[in-house]
């Protein structure tokens, strides 16, 4: 065996020498490339391929000066290299030089650190584990931080709104969406992708009292993905396990952006939309019809609109459907829209001059061709009403705000109320006409086309709140009570038509209005909002616990 190896042939040695020359040439090219700092270039496959081709041409001379090898020679070289690869050790790895950071990279790193300090959970865990001598009480835990880019108050999330610093916006200011709030830096750079947050450090974790397994529990969602800007007066619509957040505004401007939150993983994404994208809007409505979203109305500043837009959530393409017929509702915002059978029922809102209490039906059986129909016109009182809410022919009581027109009782004109379709009944609660915060509950029978007021012993005035149907209950979260923004969770029993206020454990979010709430997988997800000073972009989770069984109640009767 020892003599068979030299007896091989001279050709084997030449092959070995050739393969060694090839290896030396390759190693020399690697060494030259390693000695030079890599230039700044885009990481596209085409650019990298062209770069490698230019290097090979520069090291071996022009292609015309090379002798083209025969096919048999190329095959012999490849076989010799393969045969010797098992015996020849690989060349030592060359260290890759680290490029010097540029000014743009340094600025991006500084921006990343700034945004992480404003609420990235990864930065929170690092801050908790550091030993810089600072008091741990001065660092707010994850569940008590705000992701808003606006300079937040020191105790905006640490204490309930009832004990917060005195800020008492009136009902008129709240109905205007906090237009009197001082503008702040809510539009600072937030183009930072947030990785999935790390587990919270026990050192900086908030001391939350233990809660029973049957109790409802507040917590802040550990979101990740694309950055979400602070927003209020937006729409929050659930299709499957995706929450579609559209439009809204901060303290400076309105948006027409679309964000999607995975309700299971709490991951944000910003899909690329095409087609007839709506203009920036706030206080509009967005109704899910199958896999499509139907947006109506809204406004921006002094402008009010009555346009209809449809978004296909499968290809993220917007289009404006053709409206047939002559009947079209007036431009408005702060209204409500609910789907019943093949029609969207729009109630109330304001047109910039007066509040409204009419009902319109939008036929959505054909998404390319729609038509409007007036179901219930505005009363004479709504057309003559003023910002103080005192109009001709209106009557107001402690727990019922109604207007009378030729013996017909119906709710007073209003906006920033809530409406939920329960069977064939439209449940309207709260709202404001610009001067008064309402506390009444009204039921409109869509089939019989009749309004009926509900007498409830203990009223709770609310505007800019959210109302979510969970079985036979309406969960009312937040809103303005005429004096201040609230963080209460109220339950309206639709069978007994009575209020039920339950205890909620955990650390609640700060009192707010103009937020959005959806029900998904035994949880209520609350997104965004406004507390009179700060616009939020955070996501909060209300675990329903045993109250999640309410959603299994599907057969009940509303008697009024």
Coordinates of C-alpha atoms in Angstrom, one line a residue:
X1 CA 0.0 0.0 0.0
X2 CA 2.9 2.4 0.7
X3 CA 4.4 1.8 -2.7
X4 CA 1.2 2.1 -4.7
X5 CA 0.8 5.8 -4.0
X6 CA 4.1 6.9 -5.7
X7 CA 3.5 4.4 -8.5
X8 CA 0.3 6.3 -9.4
X9 CA 1.4 8.3 -12.4
X10 CA 3.0 11.6 -13.2
X11 CA -0.4 12.9 -14.3
X12 CA -1.7 12.7 -10.7
X13 CA 1.1 14.9 -9.6
X14 CA 0.4 17.4 -12.3
X15 CA -3.3 17.4 -11.4
X16 CA -2.3 18.0 -7.8
X17 CA -0.1 20.9 -8.8
X18 CA -2.8 22.4 -10.9
X19 CA -5.4 22.1 -8.2
X20 CA -2.9 23.7 -5.8
X21 CA -2.4 26.5 -8.2
X22 CA -6.1 27.0 -8.4
X23 CA -6.4 27.0 -4.6
X24 CA -3.5 29.5 -4.4
X25 CA -5.1 31.8 -6.9
X26 CA -8.4 31.6 -5.0
X27 CA -6.7 32.3 -1.6
X28 CA -4.8 35.2 -3.1
X29 CA -8.0 36.7 -4.3
X30 CA -9.6 36.2 -0.9
X31 CA -6.6 37.8 0.7
X32 CA -6.7 40.9 -1.5
X33 CA -10.4 41.2 -1.0
X34 CA -10.0 40.9 2.8
X35 CA -7.2 43.6 2.8
X36 CA -9.6 46.1 1.3
X37 CA -12.5 47.5 3.4
X38 CA -15.8 46.5 1.7
X39 CA -17.3 49.5 0.0
X40 CA -20.9 50.6 0.9
X41 CA -23.3 49.0 -1.5
X42 CA -26.8 47.7 -1.6
X43 CA -27.4 44.1 -0.7
X44 CA -29.2 43.2 -3.8
X45 CA -28.3 39.9 -5.4
X46 CA -27.7 41.6 -8.8
X47 CA -25.2 44.0 -7.3
X48 CA -23.3 41.3 -5.4
X49 CA -23.1 39.2 -8.6
X50 CA -21.8 42.0 -10.7
X51 CA -19.2 42.8 -8.0
X52 CA -17.9 39.3 -8.0
X53 CA -17.6 39.2 -11.8
X54 CA -15.7 42.5 -11.9
X55 CA -13.3 41.1 -9.2
X56 CA -12.6 37.9 -11.1
X57 CA -12.0 39.9 -14.3
X58 CA -9.6 42.3 -12.6
X59 CA -7.5 39.5 -11.0
X60 CA -7.2 37.4 -14.1
X61 CA -6.7 40.0 -16.8
X62 CA -9.0 40.7 -19.7
X63 CA -11.1 37.8 -21.0
X64 CA -9.6 38.1 -24.5
X65 CA -6.1 37.3 -23.2
X66 CA -7.1 34.0 -21.6
X67 CA -6.8 30.7 -23.5
X68 CA -10.1 29.0 -23.5
X69 CA -9.7 25.5 -21.9
X70 CA -11.0 22.4 -23.5
X71 CA -14.0 20.6 -22.1
X72 CA -11.9 17.5 -21.1
X73 CA -9.4 19.7 -19.3
X74 CA -12.1 21.4 -17.3
X75 CA -13.6 18.0 -16.4
X76 CA -10.1 16.7 -15.3
X77 CA -9.5 19.8 -13.1
X78 CA -12.9 19.4 -11.4
X79 CA -12.2 15.7 -10.7
X80 CA -8.8 16.4 -9.3
X81 CA -10.0 19.1 -7.0
X82 CA -12.8 16.9 -5.8
X83 CA -10.3 14.0 -5.2
X84 CA -7.9 16.2 -3.3
X85 CA -10.5 18.0 -1.2
X86 CA -10.6 15.1 1.3
X87 CA -6.8 15.3 1.9
X88 CA -6.0 19.0 1.5
X89 CA -7.0 21.0 4.6
X90 CA -9.1 24.1 3.8
X91 CA -7.4 27.5 3.8
X92 CA -7.6 29.3 7.1
X93 CA -10.6 31.7 7.4
X94 CA -9.7 35.3 6.7
X95 CA -10.9 37.9 9.2
X96 CA -13.5 40.2 7.8
X97 CA -12.7 43.9 8.5
X98 CA -15.5 45.9 10.2
X99 CA -16.4 49.0 8.2
X100 CA -16.3 52.3 10.0
X101 CA -19.8 53.6 10.8
X102 CA -20.9 56.5 8.7
X103 CA -22.7 59.6 10.0
X104 CA -26.1 58.3 8.7
X105 CA -25.6 55.0 10.5
X106 CA -24.7 56.9 13.7
X107 CA -27.9 59.0 13.4
X108 CA -30.0 55.9 12.8
X109 CA -28.5 54.3 15.9
X110 CA -29.3 57.4 17.9
X111 CA -32.9 57.4 16.6
X112 CA -33.2 53.8 17.5
X113 CA -32.1 54.3 21.0
X114 CA -34.5 57.2 21.4
X115 CA -37.5 55.3 20.3
X116 CA -36.6 52.3 22.4
X117 CA -36.4 54.5 25.4
X118 CA -39.9 55.6 24.7
X119 CA -41.3 52.2 25.3
X120 CA -39.5 49.3 23.7
X121 CA -39.7 46.3 26.1
X122 CA -36.2 45.2 25.2
X123 CA -34.8 48.5 26.4
X124 CA -36.9 48.1 29.6
X125 CA -35.4 44.8 30.4
X126 CA -31.9 46.1 29.8
X127 CA -32.6 49.1 32.0
X128 CA -33.8 46.8 34.7
X129 CA -30.7 44.8 34.7
X130 CA -28.2 47.7 34.7
X131 CA -26.4 48.8 37.8
X132 CA -26.1 52.5 37.2
X133 CA -27.3 53.4 40.7
X134 CA -30.6 54.9 39.7
X135 CA -33.7 54.3 41.8
X136 CA -35.8 51.5 40.4
X137 CA -38.9 53.4 41.2
X138 CA -38.0 56.1 38.7
X139 CA -38.1 53.5 35.8
X140 CA -41.6 52.8 34.6
X141 CA -42.4 49.1 34.0
X142 CA -43.6 47.8 30.6
X143 CA -47.2 47.8 31.6
X144 CA -47.0 51.4 32.7
X145 CA -45.2 52.8 29.7
X146 CA -46.8 54.7 26.8
X147 CA -45.7 54.1 23.2
X148 CA -46.8 57.6 22.2
X149 CA -44.2 59.8 20.8
X150 CA -45.7 62.8 22.5
X151 CA -44.1 63.9 25.8
X152 CA -46.3 62.0 28.3
X153 CA -47.2 63.0 31.8
X154 CA -45.3 61.5 34.6
X155 CA -48.3 59.6 35.9
X156 CA -50.3 59.2 32.7
X157 CA -50.4 55.4 33.0
X158 CA -49.3 54.9 36.6
X159 CA -52.5 55.9 38.2
X160 CA -56.2 55.9 37.3
X161 CA -57.7 58.9 35.6
X162 CA -59.8 59.6 38.7
X163 CA -56.6 60.4 40.7
X164 CA -54.6 61.9 37.9
X165 CA -53.6 65.5 37.8
X166 CA -56.6 67.7 37.4
X167 CA -57.5 68.2 33.8
X168 CA -61.2 68.7 33.3
X169 CA -62.1 69.2 29.7
X170 CA -65.7 70.0 29.2
X171 CA -68.2 68.0 27.1
X172 CA -67.9 70.5 24.3
X173 CA -64.1 70.1 24.2
X174 CA -64.3 66.4 24.4
X175 CA -66.9 66.2 21.6
X176 CA -64.6 68.3 19.4
X177 CA -61.9 65.7 19.8
X178 CA -59.6 67.7 22.1
X179 CA -59.0 70.3 19.4
X180 CA -57.9 72.7 22.1
X181 CA -55.0 70.6 23.3
X182 CA -51.6 72.0 22.7
X183 CA -49.8 70.5 19.7
X184 CA -46.8 68.3 20.6
X185 CA -44.2 66.2 18.8
X186 CA -46.4 63.2 17.9
X187 CA -44.9 63.1 14.4
X188 CA -41.3 62.3 15.4
X189 CA -39.4 59.6 13.5
X190 CA -40.7 56.2 14.4
X191 CA -39.4 54.1 11.5
X192 CA -38.0 51.4 13.7
X193 CA -39.0 47.7 13.5
X194 CA -39.8 46.3 17.0
X195 CA -38.7 42.8 17.5
X196 CA -40.7 40.5 19.8
X197 CA -40.2 41.9 23.3
X198 CA -38.3 40.1 25.8
X199 CA -39.7 38.8 29.1
X200 CA -40.1 41.5 31.7
X201 CA -37.5 41.9 34.3
X202 CA -38.8 40.9 37.7
X203 CA -36.8 43.8 39.3
X204 CA -38.7 46.5 37.4
X205 CA -42.1 44.6 37.1
X206 CA -45.0 46.5 38.7
X207 CA -46.4 45.2 41.9
X208 CA -49.8 44.1 40.8
X209 CA -52.2 42.6 43.4
X210 CA -53.1 39.0 42.8
X211 CA -56.4 38.5 40.9
X212 CA -58.8 35.6 41.0
X213 CA -59.0 33.4 37.9
X214 CA -62.6 34.5 37.4
X215 CA -61.9 38.2 37.4
X216 CA -61.3 40.4 34.4
X217 CA -57.8 41.6 34.0
X218 CA -56.1 44.6 32.3
X219 CA -52.6 44.3 30.8
X220 CA -50.6 46.0 28.1
X221 CA -50.0 43.9 24.9
X222 CA -46.4 43.1 24.1
X223 CA -46.6 44.3 20.5
X224 CA -43.9 43.8 17.8
X225 CA -43.4 44.4 14.1
X226 CA -43.9 47.7 12.2
X227 CA -44.1 50.9 14.3
X228 CA -47.6 52.2 15.1
X229 CA -48.1 55.9 15.3
X230 CA -50.3 57.5 18.1
X231 CA -53.8 57.8 16.7
X232 CA -57.3 58.8 17.8
X233 CA -60.7 59.0 16.1
X234 CA -59.6 56.1 13.9
X235 CA -61.5 52.9 12.9
X236 CA -60.8 49.5 14.3
X237 CA -62.4 46.6 12.5
X238 CA -61.9 42.8 13.0
X239 CA -61.8 40.3 10.1
X240 CA -60.7 36.8 11.2
X241 CA -57.8 37.3 13.5
X242 CA -56.6 40.6 11.9
X243 CA -57.5 44.0 13.3
X244 CA -57.5 46.7 10.6
X245 CA -56.8 50.2 11.9
X246 CA -57.5 52.9 9.3
X247 CA -57.1 56.7 9.4
X248 CA -57.5 58.8 12.4
X249 CA -55.3 61.7 13.6
X250 CA -52.9 62.8 16.2
X251 CA -52.6 66.3 17.6
X252 CA -51.4 67.8 14.3
X253 CA -52.8 66.0 11.3
X254 CA -55.0 63.3 9.9
X255 CA -53.9 60.1 8.2
X256 CA -55.0 57.7 5.5
X257 CA -52.7 54.9 6.6
X258 CA -53.7 51.3 7.0
X259 CA -52.2 49.1 9.8
X260 CA -53.0 45.5 10.5
X261 CA -52.6 43.9 13.9
X262 CA -52.4 40.2 14.3
X263 CA -54.7 39.7 17.3
X264 CA -53.1 36.4 18.2
X265 CA -49.4 37.4 18.0
X266 CA -49.8 41.2 18.6
X267 CA -47.7 41.8 15.5
X268 CA -48.1 45.0 13.5
X269 CA -47.7 45.2 9.7
X270 CA -48.1 47.9 7.2
X271 CA -49.5 46.4 4.0
X272 CA -48.9 48.2 0.7
X273 CA -52.3 49.4 -0.6
X274 CA -53.2 50.3 -4.2
X275 CA -56.1 51.8 -6.1
X276 CA -58.3 54.8 -5.0
X277 CA -56.8 55.4 -1.6
X278 CA -59.0 57.6 0.6
X279 CA -57.9 61.0 1.6
X280 CA -56.9 61.5 5.3
X281 CA -59.9 61.1 7.5
X282 CA -61.0 61.0 11.1
X283 CA -64.3 60.2 12.9
X284 CA -65.5 58.0 9.9
X285 CA -66.9 54.5 10.0
X286 CA -65.5 51.3 8.7
X287 CA -67.8 48.2 8.4
X288 CA -66.7 44.7 7.6
X289 CA -68.8 43.1 4.8
X290 CA -67.3 39.6 4.3
X291 CA -63.6 40.1 3.4
X292 CA -64.1 43.8 2.5
X293 CA -64.1 47.0 4.5
X294 CA -66.6 49.8 3.7
X295 CA -65.6 53.3 4.8
X296 CA -68.1 56.1 4.9
X297 CA -67.9 59.8 5.8
X298 CA -65.4 61.4 8.1
X299 CA -63.5 64.6 7.8
X300 CA -60.3 66.5 8.2
X301 CA -60.3 69.8 10.0
X302 CA -63.3 71.9 8.8
X303 CA -64.0 69.5 5.9
X304 CA -66.8 66.9 6.0
X305 CA -67.3 64.1 3.5
X306 CA -69.9 61.6 2.4
X307 CA -67.7 59.4 0.1
X308 CA -67.8 55.6 0.2
X309 CA -64.6 53.6 -0.2
X310 CA -64.2 49.8 -0.3
X311 CA -61.0 47.9 0.6
X312 CA -60.5 44.3 -0.5
X313 CA -58.5 42.8 2.4
X314 CA -57.3 39.9 0.1
X315 CA -55.3 42.1 -2.3
X316 CA -55.4 45.4 -0.3
X317 CA -56.9 47.4 -3.2
X318 CA -59.1 50.4 -2.6
X319 CA -61.9 51.4 -5.0
X320 CA -64.8 53.8 -5.0
X321 CA -68.1 52.1 -5.9
X322 CA -70.6 53.7 -8.2
X323 CA -73.5 55.3 -6.3
X324 CA -76.8 55.0 -8.1
X325 CA -79.9 57.0 -7.4
X326 CA -80.4 60.5 -6.3
X327 CA -80.7 60.0 -2.5
X328 CA -77.4 60.7 -0.8
X329 CA -76.8 61.5 2.9
X330 CA -75.2 64.8 3.8
X331 CA -71.5 64.9 4.6
X332 CA -70.9 64.0 8.2
X333 CA -68.5 62.5 10.8
X334 CA -68.8 61.2 14.3
X335 CA -71.7 58.9 13.1
X336 CA -72.2 55.1 13.5
X337 CA -72.6 52.4 10.9
X338 CA -73.9 48.8 11.5
X339 CA -74.5 46.0 9.1
X340 CA -77.8 44.2 9.0
X341 CA -78.5 41.7 6.3
X342 CA -77.3 43.4 3.1
X343 CA -77.5 46.9 4.3
X344 CA -75.3 49.3 6.4
X345 CA -77.4 51.5 8.6
X346 CA -75.9 54.9 9.3
X347 CA -77.2 56.9 12.3
X348 CA -76.5 60.5 13.5
X349 CA -73.2 62.4 13.4
X350 CA -72.6 66.0 12.6
X351 CA -72.2 68.0 9.4
X352 CA -70.3 70.9 10.8
X353 CA -73.4 73.1 11.3
X354 CA -75.7 70.9 13.4
X355 CA -76.0 67.4 14.9
X356 CA -78.0 64.8 13.1
X357 CA -80.4 62.0 14.1
X358 CA -81.4 60.6 10.7
X359 CA -81.0 57.0 9.6
X360 CA -79.7 56.0 6.1
X361 CA -79.3 52.5 4.6
X362 CA -76.5 51.7 2.2
X363 CA -77.2 48.7 0.0
X364 CA -74.0 46.7 -0.2
X365 CA -75.3 43.6 -2.0
X366 CA -73.2 44.7 -5.0
X367 CA -69.8 46.1 -4.0
X368 CA -69.3 47.8 -7.4
X369 CA -72.7 49.5 -7.4
X370 CA -74.4 50.8 -4.3
X371 CA -77.5 52.8 -3.5
X372 CA -78.7 55.0 -0.5
X373 CA -82.1 55.0 1.0
X374 CA -83.5 57.3 3.7
X375 CA -85.0 55.2 6.5
X376 CA -85.7 57.8 9.1
X377 CA -85.4 61.6 8.5
X378 CA -84.1 64.2 10.8
X379 CA -86.5 65.8 13.1
X380 CA -87.3 69.5 13.0
X381 CA -85.5 69.9 16.3
X382 CA -82.3 68.6 14.9
X383 CA -82.3 71.1 12.1
X384 CA -83.0 74.0 14.6
X385 CA -80.7 72.8 17.3
X386 CA -77.6 74.7 18.4
X387 CA -74.3 73.9 20.0
X388 CA -75.9 74.1 23.4
X389 CA -78.3 71.3 22.6
X390 CA -81.5 73.4 23.2
X391 CA -83.7 73.2 20.1
X392 CA -87.3 73.7 19.3
X393 CA -89.5 70.8 20.3
X394 CA -86.8 69.0 22.4
X395 CA -87.4 67.5 25.8
X396 CA -84.7 66.5 28.2
X397 CA -84.8 64.5 31.4
X398 CA -82.3 63.0 33.8
X399 CA -81.8 59.8 32.0
X400 CA -83.5 60.3 28.6
X401 CA -82.7 62.8 25.9
X402 CA -85.4 62.7 23.2
X403 CA -86.9 64.9 20.6
X404 CA -90.6 65.0 19.6
X405 CA -91.8 65.6 16.1
X406 CA -95.6 65.3 15.5
X407 CA -95.9 62.8 18.3
X408 CA -92.9 60.6 17.2
X409 CA -90.3 60.0 20.0
X410 CA -86.7 59.5 18.9
X411 CA -83.3 60.3 20.3
X412 CA -81.9 63.8 20.0
X413 CA -79.4 64.6 17.4
X414 CA -75.9 63.5 18.4
X415 CA -72.5 62.4 17.5
X416 CA -69.7 60.4 19.1
X417 CA -72.2 57.9 20.4
X418 CA -72.1 54.1 19.9
X419 CA -74.5 51.8 18.0
X420 CA -74.6 48.0 18.1
X421 CA -76.8 45.8 15.9
X422 CA -78.3 43.0 18.0
X423 CA -80.5 40.9 15.8
X424 CA -82.9 43.4 14.2
X425 CA -82.4 46.0 17.0
X426 CA -80.1 48.9 16.8
X427 CA -78.9 49.9 20.3
X428 CA -77.8 53.5 20.6
X429 CA -76.1 54.8 23.7
X430 CA -74.6 58.1 24.8
X431 CA -73.1 60.7 22.6
X432 CA -73.2 64.5 22.5
X433 CA -74.7 67.3 20.5
X434 CA -71.7 69.6 21.2
X435 CA -72.9 71.0 24.4
X436 CA -74.4 68.2 26.5
X437 CA -73.1 64.7 27.2
X438 CA -76.0 62.2 26.9
X439 CA -76.7 59.2 29.2
X440 CA -79.7 57.6 27.4
X441 CA -80.2 54.3 25.7
X442 CA -82.4 53.9 22.6
X443 CA -83.5 50.9 20.6
X444 CA -84.5 51.1 17.0
X445 CA -86.4 48.2 15.5
X446 CA -85.1 48.0 11.9
X447 CA -88.0 45.7 10.7
X448 CA -90.7 47.7 12.4
X449 CA -88.9 51.1 11.9
X450 CA -89.8 52.3 15.4
X451 CA -87.7 54.1 18.0
X452 CA -88.1 53.2 21.7
X453 CA -86.4 54.8 24.7
X454 CA -85.1 52.7 27.6
X455 CA -85.6 53.9 31.2
X456 CA -82.5 52.9 33.2
X457 CA -82.5 53.9 36.9
X458 CA -78.8 54.7 37.2
X459 CA -77.5 56.6 34.2
X460 CA -73.9 56.9 33.1
X461 CA -73.2 59.8 30.6
X462 CA -70.6 58.9 28.0
X463 CA -69.3 60.2 24.7
X464 CA -66.3 59.0 22.5
X465 CA -66.5 55.6 24.2
X466 CA -66.6 52.2 22.7
X467 CA -69.4 49.6 23.0
X468 CA -68.7 46.0 22.2
X469 CA -71.3 43.2 22.1
X470 CA -70.3 40.1 24.2
X471 CA -73.3 37.8 24.3
X472 CA -76.2 39.5 25.9
X473 CA -74.0 42.3 27.3
X474 CA -72.6 45.5 25.9
X475 CA -69.1 46.2 27.3
X476 CA -68.6 50.0 27.5
X477 CA -65.0 51.0 27.9
X478 CA -63.6 54.5 28.5
X479 CA -65.0 57.7 27.1
X480 CA -65.8 61.1 28.5
X481 CA -68.5 61.5 31.2
X482 CA -69.0 65.2 30.8
X483 CA -66.3 66.1 33.3
X484 CA -63.2 64.0 32.6
X485 CA -62.1 61.0 30.6
X486 CA -62.9 57.7 32.3
X487 CA -61.2 54.3 32.5
X488 CA -64.3 52.5 33.7
X489 CA -65.6 49.2 32.3
X490 CA -69.4 49.2 32.3
X491 CA -71.7 46.3 31.4
X492 CA -75.2 46.9 30.0
X493 CA -77.4 43.8 30.4
X494 CA -79.6 43.8 27.3
X495 CA -82.1 41.4 28.8
X496 CA -82.8 43.3 32.0
X497 CA -81.7 46.7 30.6
X498 CA -79.7 47.6 33.7
X499 CA -76.1 48.6 34.3
X500 CA -73.6 46.3 35.9
X501 CA -70.2 47.6 37.0
X502 CA -67.7 44.9 37.7
X503 CA -64.3 45.0 39.4
X504 CA -61.4 44.8 37.0
X505 CA -57.9 43.7 38.2
X506 CA -54.5 44.5 36.9
X507 CA -53.2 47.9 35.9
X508 CA -55.8 49.7 33.8
X509 CA -54.9 52.1 31.0
X510 CA -55.3 55.7 31.5
X511 CA -58.7 57.2 31.0
X512 CA -59.3 57.9 27.3
X513 CA -61.7 58.4 24.5
X514 CA -61.7 58.2 20.7
X515 CA -60.1 54.7 20.9
X516 CA -61.1 51.5 19.2
X517 CA -62.1 48.2 20.7
X518 CA -62.7 44.7 19.2
X519 CA -63.5 41.3 20.7
X520 CA -61.2 38.4 19.8
X521 CA -60.6 35.1 21.5
X522 CA -62.1 35.9 24.9
X523 CA -60.3 39.3 24.9
X524 CA -61.1 42.9 24.3
X525 CA -58.3 44.7 22.5
X526 CA -58.2 48.4 22.9
X527 CA -56.1 50.5 20.5
X528 CA -55.1 54.1 20.6
X529 CA -57.1 57.0 22.0
X530 CA -56.8 60.4 23.6
X531 CA -57.0 61.6 27.2
X532 CA -57.3 65.3 26.6
X533 CA -53.5 65.8 26.5
X534 CA -51.8 62.8 24.9
X535 CA -52.6 60.7 21.9
X536 CA -51.8 57.0 22.4
X537 CA -50.6 54.3 20.0
X538 CA -50.5 51.4 22.5
X539 CA -52.6 48.2 22.6
X540 CA -54.3 47.0 25.8
X541 CA -55.8 43.7 26.5
X542 CA -58.8 43.1 28.8
X543 CA -59.0 39.4 29.7
X544 CA -62.7 38.5 30.1
X545 CA -62.0 35.3 32.2
X546 CA -65.4 33.8 33.0
X547 CA -67.2 36.7 31.3
X548 CA -66.0 35.2 28.0
X549 CA -68.8 32.7 28.3
X550 CA -71.2 35.6 27.7
X551 CA -70.3 35.3 24.0
X552 CA -72.0 31.9 23.9
X553 CA -75.3 33.5 24.7
X554 CA -76.9 33.9 21.3
X555 CA -80.6 33.5 21.9
X556 CA -82.2 36.3 24.0
X557 CA -84.9 38.9 23.6
X558 CA -84.7 42.6 24.0
X559 CA -87.9 43.9 25.5
X560 CA -88.4 47.6 25.8

